[in-house]
XYZ file of N, CA, C and O in Angstrom:
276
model
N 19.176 -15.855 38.943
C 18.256 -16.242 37.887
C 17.523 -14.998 37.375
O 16.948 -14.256 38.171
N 17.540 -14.702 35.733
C 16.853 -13.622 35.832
C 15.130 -13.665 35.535
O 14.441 -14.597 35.120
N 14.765 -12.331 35.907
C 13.308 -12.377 36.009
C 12.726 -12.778 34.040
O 13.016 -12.246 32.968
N 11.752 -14.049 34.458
C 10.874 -13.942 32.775
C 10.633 -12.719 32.396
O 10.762 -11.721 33.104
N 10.299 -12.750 31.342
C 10.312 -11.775 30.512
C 8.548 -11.787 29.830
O 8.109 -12.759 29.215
N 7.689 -10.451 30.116
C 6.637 -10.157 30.171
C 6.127 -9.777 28.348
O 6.476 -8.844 27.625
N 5.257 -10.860 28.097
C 5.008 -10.742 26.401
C 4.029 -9.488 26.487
O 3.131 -9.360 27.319
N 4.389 -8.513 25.398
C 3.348 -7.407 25.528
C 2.203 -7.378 23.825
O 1.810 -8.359 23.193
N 2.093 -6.724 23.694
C 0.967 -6.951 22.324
C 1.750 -5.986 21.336
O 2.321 -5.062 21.915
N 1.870 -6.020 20.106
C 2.265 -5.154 19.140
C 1.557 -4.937 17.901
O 1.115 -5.932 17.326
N 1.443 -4.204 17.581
C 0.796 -3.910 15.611
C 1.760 -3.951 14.840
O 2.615 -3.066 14.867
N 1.801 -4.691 14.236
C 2.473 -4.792 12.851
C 2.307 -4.647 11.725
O 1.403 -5.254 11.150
N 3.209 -3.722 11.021
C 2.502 -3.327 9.916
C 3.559 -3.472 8.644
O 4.774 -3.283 8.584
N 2.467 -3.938 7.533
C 3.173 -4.937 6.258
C 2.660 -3.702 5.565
O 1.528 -3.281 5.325
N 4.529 -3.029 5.196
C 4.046 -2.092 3.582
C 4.027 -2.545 2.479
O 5.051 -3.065 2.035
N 3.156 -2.497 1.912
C 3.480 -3.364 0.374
C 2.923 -2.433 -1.052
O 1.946 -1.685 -1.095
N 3.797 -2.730 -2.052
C 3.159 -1.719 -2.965
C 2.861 -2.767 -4.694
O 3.165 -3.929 -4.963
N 2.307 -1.913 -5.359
C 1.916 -2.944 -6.374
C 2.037 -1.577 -7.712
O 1.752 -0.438 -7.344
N 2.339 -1.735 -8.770
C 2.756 -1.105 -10.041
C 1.842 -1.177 -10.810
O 1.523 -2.362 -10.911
N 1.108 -0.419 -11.543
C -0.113 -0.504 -12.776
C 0.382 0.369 -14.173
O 1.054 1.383 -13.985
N 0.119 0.052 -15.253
C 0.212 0.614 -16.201
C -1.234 0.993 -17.273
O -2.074 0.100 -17.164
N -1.496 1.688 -17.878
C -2.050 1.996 -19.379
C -1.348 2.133 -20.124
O -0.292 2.615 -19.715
N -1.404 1.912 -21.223
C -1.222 2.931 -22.801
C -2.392 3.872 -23.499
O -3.583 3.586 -23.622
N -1.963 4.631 -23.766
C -2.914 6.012 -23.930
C -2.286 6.687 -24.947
O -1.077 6.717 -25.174
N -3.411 7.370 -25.707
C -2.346 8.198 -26.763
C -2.601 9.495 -26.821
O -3.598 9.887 -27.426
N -1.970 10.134 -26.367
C -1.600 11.852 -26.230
C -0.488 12.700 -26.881
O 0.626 12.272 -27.183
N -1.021 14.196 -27.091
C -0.108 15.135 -26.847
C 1.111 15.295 -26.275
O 2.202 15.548 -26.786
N 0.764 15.102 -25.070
C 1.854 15.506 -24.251
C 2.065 14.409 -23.078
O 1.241 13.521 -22.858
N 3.381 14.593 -22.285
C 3.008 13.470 -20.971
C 1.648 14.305 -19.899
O 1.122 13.571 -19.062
N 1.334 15.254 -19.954
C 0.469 15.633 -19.172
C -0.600 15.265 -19.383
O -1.348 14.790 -18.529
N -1.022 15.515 -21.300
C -2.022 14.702 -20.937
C -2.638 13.245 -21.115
O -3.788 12.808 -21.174
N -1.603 12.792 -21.162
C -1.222 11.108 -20.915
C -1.537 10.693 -19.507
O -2.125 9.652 -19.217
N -0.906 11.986 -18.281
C -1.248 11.675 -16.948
C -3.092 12.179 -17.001
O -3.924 11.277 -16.901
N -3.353 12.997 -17.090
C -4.849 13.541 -17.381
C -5.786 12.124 -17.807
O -6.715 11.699 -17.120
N -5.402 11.635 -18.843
C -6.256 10.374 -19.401
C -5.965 9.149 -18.371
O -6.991 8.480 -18.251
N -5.167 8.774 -17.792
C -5.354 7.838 -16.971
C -5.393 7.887 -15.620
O -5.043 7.076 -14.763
N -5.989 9.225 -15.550
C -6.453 9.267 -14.273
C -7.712 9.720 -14.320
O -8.451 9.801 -13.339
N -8.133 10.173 -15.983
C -9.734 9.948 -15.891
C -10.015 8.418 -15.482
O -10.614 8.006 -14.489
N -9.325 7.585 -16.679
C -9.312 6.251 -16.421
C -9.214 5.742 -15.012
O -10.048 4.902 -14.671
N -8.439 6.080 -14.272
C -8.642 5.665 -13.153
C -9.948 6.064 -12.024
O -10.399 5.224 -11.246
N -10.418 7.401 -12.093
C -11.540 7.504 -11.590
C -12.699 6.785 -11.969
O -13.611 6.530 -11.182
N -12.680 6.456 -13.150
C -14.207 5.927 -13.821
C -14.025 4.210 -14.082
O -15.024 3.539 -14.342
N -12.732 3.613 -13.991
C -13.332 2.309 -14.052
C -11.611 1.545 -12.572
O -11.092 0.432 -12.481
N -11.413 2.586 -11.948
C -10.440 1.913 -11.046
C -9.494 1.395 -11.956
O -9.408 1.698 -13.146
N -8.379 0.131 -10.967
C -7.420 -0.216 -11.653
C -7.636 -1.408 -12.855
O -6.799 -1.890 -13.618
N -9.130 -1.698 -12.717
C -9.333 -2.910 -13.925
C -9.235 -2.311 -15.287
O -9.187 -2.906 -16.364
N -9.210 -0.753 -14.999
C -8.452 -0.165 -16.776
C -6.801 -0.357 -16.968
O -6.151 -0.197 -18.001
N -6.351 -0.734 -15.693
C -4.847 -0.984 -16.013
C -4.302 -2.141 -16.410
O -5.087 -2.837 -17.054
N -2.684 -2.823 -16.172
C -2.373 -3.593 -16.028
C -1.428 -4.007 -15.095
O -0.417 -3.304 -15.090
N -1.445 -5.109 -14.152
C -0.815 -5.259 -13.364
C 0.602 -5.742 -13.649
O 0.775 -6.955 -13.775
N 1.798 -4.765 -13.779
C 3.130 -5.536 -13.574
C 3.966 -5.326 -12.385
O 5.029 -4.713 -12.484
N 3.597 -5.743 -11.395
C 5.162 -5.976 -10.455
C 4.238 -5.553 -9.091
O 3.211 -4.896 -9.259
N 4.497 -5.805 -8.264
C 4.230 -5.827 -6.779
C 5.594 -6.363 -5.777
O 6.585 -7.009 -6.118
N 5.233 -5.855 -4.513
C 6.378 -6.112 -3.959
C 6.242 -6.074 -2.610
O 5.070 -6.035 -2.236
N 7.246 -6.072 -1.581
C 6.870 -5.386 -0.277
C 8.497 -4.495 0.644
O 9.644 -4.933 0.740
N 8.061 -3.524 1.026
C 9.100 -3.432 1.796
C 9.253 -2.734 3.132
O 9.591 -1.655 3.618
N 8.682 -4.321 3.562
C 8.848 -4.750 5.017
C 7.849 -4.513 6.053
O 6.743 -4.031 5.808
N 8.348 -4.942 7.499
C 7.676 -4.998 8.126
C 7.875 -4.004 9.660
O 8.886 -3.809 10.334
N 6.993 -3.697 9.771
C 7.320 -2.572 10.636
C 6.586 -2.958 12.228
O 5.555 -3.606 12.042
N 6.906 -2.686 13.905
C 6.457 -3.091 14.804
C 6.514 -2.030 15.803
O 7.543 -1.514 16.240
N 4.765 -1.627 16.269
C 4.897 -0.765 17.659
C 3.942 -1.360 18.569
O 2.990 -2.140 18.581
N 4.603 -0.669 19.282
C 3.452 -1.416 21.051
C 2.263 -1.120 20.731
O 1.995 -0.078 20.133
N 1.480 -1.898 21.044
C -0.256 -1.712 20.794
C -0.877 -2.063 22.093
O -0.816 -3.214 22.523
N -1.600 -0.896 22.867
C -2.387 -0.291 24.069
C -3.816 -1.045 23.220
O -4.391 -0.402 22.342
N -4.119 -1.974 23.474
C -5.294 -2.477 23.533
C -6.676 -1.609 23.799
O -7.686 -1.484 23.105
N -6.178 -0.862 25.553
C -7.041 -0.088 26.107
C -7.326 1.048 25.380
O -8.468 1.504 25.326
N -5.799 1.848 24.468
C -6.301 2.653 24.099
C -6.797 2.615 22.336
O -7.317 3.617 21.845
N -6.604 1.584 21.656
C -6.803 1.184 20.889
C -5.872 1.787 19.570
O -6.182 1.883 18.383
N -4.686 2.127 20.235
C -3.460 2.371 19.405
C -2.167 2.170 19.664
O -1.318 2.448 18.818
């Protein structure tokens, strides 16, 4: 008979990513990137728009309680 099998603790970790856009009107693509990342410092992503989110996947390591990693 074999020996049970001892449940241990794990962290799991969910990558997930999410897509934002502006429209901006510039010069160049640089400073297209320049303007929406003023935009992004000064009012976050509620200056964007949200299209597409996603995830990919799920990831699992032993988690030491004691050591708290």
């Amino acid at each position: 008979m074999a020996a049970p099998t001892v449940a241990r603790e794990y962290r799991v970790t969910l990558y997930e990513w999410d897509v934002w856009d502006v429209i901006v009107e510039a010069a160049s693509e640089a400073e297209a990137i320049a303007q929406a990342a003023a935009l992004y410092r000064e009012q976050g992503t509620a200056a964007f728009n949200h299209h597409d989110c996603g995830d990919d996947g799920f990831a699992a390591d032993p988690y030491d309680r004691e050591a708290g990693r």
